[in-house]
Tab-separated table of C-alpha atoms in Angstrom:
chain	number	residue	atom	x	y	z
A	10	UNK	CA	-25.089	-42.223	-33.619
A	11	UNK	CA	-23.173	-40.645	-30.838
A	12	UNK	CA	-22.938	-42.797	-27.552
A	13	UNK	CA	-24.906	-45.664	-28.898
A	14	UNK	CA	-23.985	-49.163	-29.018
A	15	UNK	CA	-23.914	-50.822	-32.260
A	16	UNK	CA	-24.398	-54.519	-32.302
A	17	UNK	CA	-21.454	-56.358	-33.078
A	18	UNK	CA	-20.278	-60.136	-33.916
A	19	UNK	CA	-20.202	-62.157	-30.738
A	20	UNK	CA	-16.592	-63.572	-29.805
A	21	UNK	CA	-15.266	-65.828	-27.566
A	22	UNK	CA	-14.490	-64.164	-23.986
A	23	UNK	CA	-11.157	-65.157	-24.123
A	24	UNK	CA	-8.743	-62.947	-22.103
A	25	UNK	CA	-11.458	-60.906	-21.381
A	26	UNK	CA	-11.462	-58.890	-24.755
A	27	UNK	CA	-14.674	-57.834	-24.745
A	28	UNK	CA	-14.788	-56.229	-21.291
A	29	UNK	CA	-11.445	-54.432	-22.500
A	30	UNK	CA	-13.302	-53.403	-25.396
A	31	UNK	CA	-16.490	-52.041	-23.949
A	32	UNK	CA	-13.880	-49.711	-21.548
A	33	UNK	CA	-12.075	-48.873	-24.274
A	34	UNK	CA	-15.653	-47.331	-25.766
A	35	UNK	CA	-16.272	-45.512	-22.522
A	36	UNK	CA	-12.543	-44.182	-22.933
A	37	UNK	CA	-13.181	-42.908	-26.143
A	38	UNK	CA	-16.554	-41.329	-25.650
A	39	UNK	CA	-15.028	-39.488	-22.624
A	40	UNK	CA	-12.139	-38.253	-24.834
A	41	UNK	CA	-14.988	-36.935	-27.456
A	42	UNK	CA	-17.028	-35.616	-24.801
A	43	UNK	CA	-14.436	-33.812	-22.452
A	44	UNK	CA	-13.381	-30.864	-24.344
A	45	UNK	CA	-15.161	-27.428	-23.513
A	46	UNK	CA	-16.688	-26.213	-26.618
A	47	UNK	CA	-15.054	-23.175	-28.519
A	48	UNK	CA	-16.655	-20.367	-27.090
A	49	UNK	CA	-15.898	-21.305	-23.572
A	50	UNK	CA	-12.140	-21.436	-24.320
A	51	UNK	CA	-12.567	-18.094	-26.242
A	52	UNK	CA	-14.262	-16.538	-22.861
A	53	UNK	CA	-11.727	-17.957	-20.879
A	54	UNK	CA	-9.315	-15.834	-22.855
A	55	UNK	CA	-11.253	-13.054	-22.659
A	56	UNK	CA	-11.457	-13.183	-18.920
A	57	UNK	CA	-7.489	-13.871	-18.492
A	58	UNK	CA	-7.389	-10.461	-20.210
A	59	UNK	CA	-9.604	-8.560	-18.322
A	60	UNK	CA	-7.943	-9.951	-15.169
A	61	UNK	CA	-5.029	-8.358	-16.513
A	62	UNK	CA	-6.138	-4.751	-16.823
A	63	UNK	CA	-7.789	-4.875	-13.717
A	64	UNK	CA	-5.338	-6.534	-11.190
A	65	UNK	CA	-3.991	-3.375	-10.217
A	66	UNK	CA	-6.662	-1.257	-10.412
A	67	UNK	CA	-9.912	-3.133	-8.952
A	68	UNK	CA	-9.922	-3.963	-4.745
A	69	UNK	CA	-8.908	-7.799	-4.177
A	70	UNK	CA	-12.790	-8.106	-2.704
A	71	UNK	CA	-14.146	-7.142	-6.265
A	72	UNK	CA	-11.834	-9.885	-7.883
A	73	UNK	CA	-10.877	-12.963	-5.536
A	74	UNK	CA	-14.328	-14.650	-6.142
A	75	UNK	CA	-14.253	-14.635	-10.117
A	76	UNK	CA	-10.890	-15.641	-10.197
A	77	UNK	CA	-11.044	-18.392	-7.888
A	78	UNK	CA	-14.599	-19.580	-9.723
A	79	UNK	CA	-12.537	-19.699	-12.979
A	80	UNK	CA	-9.405	-21.385	-11.295
A	81	UNK	CA	-11.751	-24.076	-10.008
A	82	UNK	CA	-13.865	-24.598	-13.222
A	83	UNK	CA	-10.425	-24.992	-15.486
A	84	UNK	CA	-8.834	-27.537	-12.570
A	85	UNK	CA	-12.252	-29.493	-12.682
A	86	UNK	CA	-11.721	-29.737	-16.870
A	87	UNK	CA	-8.157	-30.208	-16.575
A	88	UNK	CA	-9.136	-33.157	-14.675
A	89	UNK	CA	-10.986	-34.881	-17.615
A	90	UNK	CA	-9.713	-36.894	-20.978
A	91	UNK	CA	-9.132	-33.620	-22.870
A	92	UNK	CA	-7.430	-33.433	-26.619
A	93	UNK	CA	-3.961	-32.666	-26.580
A	94	UNK	CA	-4.430	-29.004	-28.020
A	95	UNK	CA	-7.438	-28.617	-25.606
A	96	UNK	CA	-5.331	-29.556	-22.380
A	97	UNK	CA	-2.230	-27.463	-23.486
A	98	UNK	CA	-4.616	-24.235	-23.989
A	99	UNK	CA	-6.303	-24.901	-20.357
A	100	UNK	CA	-2.983	-25.303	-18.838
A	101	UNK	CA	-2.012	-21.747	-20.155
A	102	UNK	CA	-5.171	-20.353	-18.753
A	103	UNK	CA	-4.577	-22.170	-15.285
A	104	UNK	CA	-1.206	-20.859	-15.191
A	105	UNK	CA	-2.173	-17.316	-15.517
A	106	UNK	CA	-5.390	-17.725	-13.136
A	107	UNK	CA	-2.788	-19.146	-10.379
A	108	UNK	CA	-0.591	-16.340	-10.962
A	109	UNK	CA	-3.360	-13.946	-10.201
A	110	UNK	CA	-4.125	-15.708	-7.159
A	111	UNK	CA	-0.800	-15.453	-6.238
A	112	UNK	CA	-0.397	-11.806	-6.876
A	113	UNK	CA	-3.566	-11.169	-4.680
A	114	UNK	CA	-2.605	-13.319	-2.077
A	115	UNK	CA	0.959	-11.821	-1.686
A	116	UNK	CA	-0.383	-8.443	-1.634
A	117	UNK	CA	-2.841	-9.406	1.130
A	118	UNK	CA	-0.328	-11.002	3.300
A	119	UNK	CA	-1.566	-14.371	2.805
A	120	UNK	CA	2.483	-15.818	2.615
A	121	UNK	CA	1.504	-19.643	2.304
A	122	UNK	CA	-1.303	-18.889	-0.105
A	123	UNK	CA	0.928	-16.890	-2.562
A	124	UNK	CA	4.052	-19.724	-2.196
A	125	UNK	CA	1.364	-22.236	-3.089
A	126	UNK	CA	0.187	-20.691	-6.501
A	127	UNK	CA	3.521	-19.291	-7.332
A	128	UNK	CA	4.530	-22.797	-7.067
A	129	UNK	CA	1.770	-23.849	-9.129
A	130	UNK	CA	2.301	-21.444	-11.712
A	131	UNK	CA	5.848	-22.381	-12.327
A	132	UNK	CA	4.630	-26.248	-12.411
A	133	UNK	CA	2.216	-25.038	-15.251
A	134	UNK	CA	4.714	-22.905	-16.866
A	135	UNK	CA	6.878	-26.024	-17.190
A	136	UNK	CA	4.369	-28.037	-18.705
A	137	UNK	CA	4.354	-25.731	-21.778
A	138	UNK	CA	6.657	-24.091	-24.044
A	139	UNK	CA	5.621	-20.431	-23.175
A	140	UNK	CA	8.197	-18.031	-22.514
A	141	UNK	CA	5.553	-15.028	-21.573
A	142	UNK	CA	4.220	-17.453	-19.008
A	143	UNK	CA	7.491	-18.675	-17.852
A	144	UNK	CA	8.679	-14.943	-17.327
A	145	UNK	CA	5.365	-14.196	-15.550
A	146	UNK	CA	6.204	-17.381	-12.895
A	147	UNK	CA	9.333	-15.831	-12.459
A	148	UNK	CA	8.428	-12.488	-11.926
A	149	UNK	CA	5.705	-13.862	-9.433
A	150	UNK	CA	8.319	-15.192	-7.110
A	151	UNK	CA	9.986	-11.844	-7.194
A	152	UNK	CA	7.248	-9.936	-6.270
A	153	UNK	CA	6.531	-12.642	-3.384
A	154	UNK	CA	10.259	-12.550	-2.060
A	155	UNK	CA	10.035	-8.984	-1.994
A	156	UNK	CA	6.745	-8.597	-0.071
A	157	UNK	CA	8.330	-10.485	2.369
A	158	UNK	CA	11.426	-8.505	2.985
A	159	UNK	CA	13.832	-11.392	1.055
A	160	UNK	CA	15.967	-8.774	-1.418
A	161	UNK	CA	18.081	-11.085	-2.376
A	162	UNK	CA	16.150	-13.936	-3.343
A	163	UNK	CA	13.592	-11.035	-5.057
A	164	UNK	CA	16.478	-9.888	-7.063
A	165	UNK	CA	17.688	-13.199	-8.445
A	166	UNK	CA	13.855	-13.907	-9.572
A	167	UNK	CA	13.686	-10.786	-11.232
A	168	UNK	CA	16.765	-11.469	-12.806
A	169	UNK	CA	15.826	-14.793	-14.325
A	170	UNK	CA	12.320	-13.347	-15.110
A	171	UNK	CA	14.555	-11.107	-17.711
A	172	UNK	CA	16.931	-13.481	-18.681
A	173	UNK	CA	13.422	-14.869	-20.369
A	174	UNK	CA	13.719	-12.080	-22.777
A	175	UNK	CA	9.809	-11.581	-23.623
A	176	UNK	CA	9.082	-8.766	-25.317
A	177	UNK	CA	5.811	-8.048	-23.470
A	178	UNK	CA	7.504	-8.837	-20.005
A	179	UNK	CA	10.616	-6.847	-20.571
A	180	UNK	CA	9.283	-3.547	-18.839
A	181	UNK	CA	8.021	-5.360	-15.878
A	182	UNK	CA	11.348	-7.345	-15.416
A	183	UNK	CA	13.479	-4.358	-15.574
A	184	UNK	CA	11.116	-2.334	-12.991
A	185	UNK	CA	11.507	-4.652	-10.942
A	186	UNK	CA	14.988	-5.097	-11.134
A	187	UNK	CA	15.133	-0.888	-10.435
A	188	UNK	CA	13.165	-0.981	-7.572
A	189	UNK	CA	14.937	-3.968	-5.896
A	190	UNK	CA	18.332	-2.338	-6.534
A	191	UNK	CA	17.042	0.899	-5.151
A	192	UNK	CA	15.446	-0.928	-2.075
A	193	UNK	CA	18.952	-2.291	-1.514
A	194	UNK	CA	21.032	0.985	-2.213
A	195	UNK	CA	22.516	-0.784	-5.259
A	196	UNK	CA	23.246	2.206	-6.847
A	197	UNK	CA	25.122	0.725	-9.961
A	198	UNK	CA	22.350	-1.977	-10.329
A	199	UNK	CA	19.667	1.009	-10.251
A	200	UNK	CA	21.485	2.584	-13.306
A	201	UNK	CA	22.059	-0.388	-15.445
A	202	UNK	CA	18.437	-1.575	-14.575
A	203	UNK	CA	17.245	2.177	-15.380
A	204	UNK	CA	19.046	1.599	-19.027
A	205	UNK	CA	17.315	-1.628	-19.540
A	206	UNK	CA	13.970	-0.004	-18.620
A	207	UNK	CA	14.434	2.696	-21.127
A	208	UNK	CA	15.274	0.188	-23.945
A	209	UNK	CA	12.142	-1.647	-23.494
A	210	UNK	CA	10.406	-2.852	-26.634
A	211	UNK	CA	7.479	-1.367	-27.830
A	212	UNK	CA	4.513	-4.016	-27.891
A	213	UNK	CA	1.206	-2.716	-29.825
A	214	UNK	CA	-2.014	-3.959	-30.830
A	215	UNK	CA	-1.831	-7.258	-29.053
A	216	UNK	CA	-3.672	-8.496	-26.082
A	217	UNK	CA	-1.700	-10.362	-23.315
A	218	UNK	CA	-2.667	-12.314	-19.879
A	219	UNK	CA	-0.696	-11.916	-16.595
A	220	UNK	CA	0.873	-8.449	-15.713
A	221	UNK	CA	-1.114	-5.105	-17.417
A	222	UNK	CA	0.975	-3.383	-20.038
A	223	UNK	CA	3.801	-1.939	-19.017
A	224	UNK	CA	3.486	2.229	-19.739
A	225	UNK	CA	4.823	5.362	-19.212
A	226	UNK	CA	2.646	6.254	-16.108
A	227	UNK	CA	4.266	2.789	-14.330
A	228	UNK	CA	7.335	3.804	-15.284
A	229	UNK	CA	7.340	7.348	-13.986
A	230	UNK	CA	6.174	5.596	-10.734
A	231	UNK	CA	9.182	3.256	-10.963
A	232	UNK	CA	11.900	5.882	-11.970
A	233	UNK	CA	10.788	8.545	-8.918
A	234	UNK	CA	10.636	5.744	-6.522
A	235	UNK	CA	14.084	4.715	-7.078
A	236	UNK	CA	15.250	8.512	-7.454
A	237	UNK	CA	13.640	9.121	-4.062
A	238	UNK	CA	15.045	6.047	-2.070
A	239	UNK	CA	18.589	7.429	-3.226
A	240	UNK	CA	18.141	10.986	-2.918
A	241	UNK	CA	18.800	11.904	-6.470
A	242	UNK	CA	18.844	15.598	-7.291
A	243	UNK	CA	15.098	16.072	-8.606
A	244	UNK	CA	13.548	13.280	-7.066
A	245	UNK	CA	11.300	15.589	-6.192
A	246	UNK	CA	10.057	16.928	-9.306
A	247	UNK	CA	9.688	13.097	-10.706
A	248	UNK	CA	7.739	12.432	-7.530
A	249	UNK	CA	5.138	15.499	-8.742
A	250	UNK	CA	5.254	14.479	-12.203
A	251	UNK	CA	4.376	10.847	-11.381
A	252	UNK	CA	1.620	11.912	-9.282
A	253	UNK	CA	0.126	14.136	-12.031
A	254	UNK	CA	-0.242	11.561	-14.463
A	255	UNK	CA	-1.519	8.910	-12.099
A	256	UNK	CA	-5.218	8.195	-11.717
A	257	UNK	CA	-6.574	9.329	-8.073
A	258	UNK	CA	-7.473	6.434	-6.028
A	259	UNK	CA	-5.203	3.630	-7.566
A	260	UNK	CA	-2.122	2.129	-6.456
A	261	UNK	CA	-0.060	3.802	-9.281
A	262	UNK	CA	-1.204	7.049	-7.557
A	263	UNK	CA	-0.306	5.514	-4.085
A	264	UNK	CA	2.937	4.457	-5.189
A	265	UNK	CA	3.892	8.163	-6.564
A	266	UNK	CA	2.772	9.542	-3.590
A	267	UNK	CA	5.209	7.548	-1.999
A	268	UNK	CA	7.938	8.802	-3.587
A	269	UNK	CA	6.786	12.450	-3.213
A	270	UNK	CA	6.470	12.010	0.286
A	271	UNK	CA	10.147	10.469	0.679
A	272	UNK	CA	11.570	13.687	-0.735
A	273	UNK	CA	9.449	15.705	1.579
A	274	UNK	CA	10.316	14.125	4.873
A	275	UNK	CA	13.117	16.102	6.018
A	276	UNK	CA	11.964	19.069	4.444
A	277	UNK	CA	8.440	19.764	4.727
A	278	UNK	CA	7.140	17.152	7.354
A	279	UNK	CA	3.419	18.650	7.228
A	280	UNK	CA	3.041	18.707	3.587
A	281	UNK	CA	4.703	14.968	3.768
A	282	UNK	CA	2.243	13.907	6.467
A	283	UNK	CA	-0.916	15.021	4.089
A	284	UNK	CA	0.751	12.894	1.469
A	285	UNK	CA	0.777	10.124	3.657
A	286	UNK	CA	-2.997	10.579	4.545
A	287	UNK	CA	-4.038	10.420	0.902
A	288	UNK	CA	-1.803	7.104	0.657
A	289	UNK	CA	-3.813	5.717	3.451
A	290	UNK	CA	-7.282	6.639	2.041
A	291	UNK	CA	-6.092	4.935	-1.233
A	292	UNK	CA	-5.373	1.877	1.351
A	293	UNK	CA	-8.778	1.726	2.602
A	294	UNK	CA	-10.501	1.101	-0.604
A	295	UNK	CA	-7.800	-0.952	-2.474
A	296	UNK	CA	-5.876	-2.486	0.466
A	297	UNK	CA	-2.379	-3.431	-0.476
A	298	UNK	CA	0.614	-5.060	1.533
A	299	UNK	CA	3.387	-3.548	-0.214
A	300	UNK	CA	1.830	0.142	-0.247
A	301	UNK	CA	1.244	-0.689	3.313
A	302	UNK	CA	4.766	-1.238	3.957
A	303	UNK	CA	6.054	1.757	2.083
A	304	UNK	CA	3.512	3.918	4.016
A	305	UNK	CA	5.383	2.552	7.340
A	306	UNK	CA	8.999	3.017	5.970
A	307	UNK	CA	7.853	6.878	5.143
A	308	UNK	CA	6.480	6.905	8.647
A	309	UNK	CA	9.816	5.941	10.299
A	310	UNK	CA	11.816	8.513	8.077
A	311	UNK	CA	9.531	10.990	9.571
A	312	UNK	CA	10.229	9.956	13.039
A	313	UNK	CA	13.992	9.431	12.350
A	314	UNK	CA	16.691	11.979	12.384
A	315	UNK	CA	17.968	13.057	8.923
A	316	UNK	CA	20.569	10.694	7.422
A	317	UNK	CA	23.557	12.786	5.790
A	318	UNK	CA	24.594	11.100	2.456
A	319	UNK	CA	26.521	12.477	-0.472
A	320	UNK	CA	23.918	13.103	-3.076
A	321	UNK	CA	24.415	11.670	-6.156
A	322	UNK	CA	24.842	13.693	-9.414
A	323	UNK	CA	21.892	14.419	-11.036
A	324	UNK	CA	23.480	12.840	-14.285
A	325	UNK	CA	23.810	9.555	-12.546
A	326	UNK	CA	20.289	8.100	-13.373
């Protein structure tokens, strides 16, 4: 009997009541048929997880098309009369898809697009009681500010992400604070953030959208980068270790190589140049504004005279 008008008793057309009732019937049917089927919702969840696990390893050109397509489909669905439960679920999906597009925009240098997607991610997070999406949104703000060279804004956003205290996001928030403090030359800030990074909770057996799972490989890259920026004793060994455990051709390998090259520029410029060549080869396949900026920073170190600074003790980190 779906969508079939049943015969009703005739009533006087006072106050245009029958017309309003017909509109009510139309709205009722819109609500009944607006929700995607459960399989479609399950597939969206699978795709969110797939994007999370490939966000930092797949070229932007391969990710942008599918993510934009999913993002448009979800936005179209949200414009319909959905049931409350489905509206909440699709809002969550839309928030993470906007996050992915914000990350990709920031790392390709599309600043305006990155900020728009970041704002939209924050708005979706505000509609939900979802700590992970809220913290992920704030971490995106930090990544965009860092890519723009606004260290103070990036550190403030990273602190807001850490304040959410979501176990899954803990490693990423602490890692961001380590990198940003090191970039700013804030050695006490680096030590405090490293302590938080070491104490991150272990999250196993669950699939999460947003950033990929923070693991020992990512931690090794973050620690090596911070040690290299601060000229900590043992930084070169940390750089070599990070390189040895990363996968060739990935952005993580690029960051590990960047940490290693930084420790070599004043002692072995030729080897540092070879390391930079490998970083550029990665960028040829997997463009990244952040990694390109790191290459530029190292080139400046190679072309500049060494800066004398008192090295920290090995126990400081």
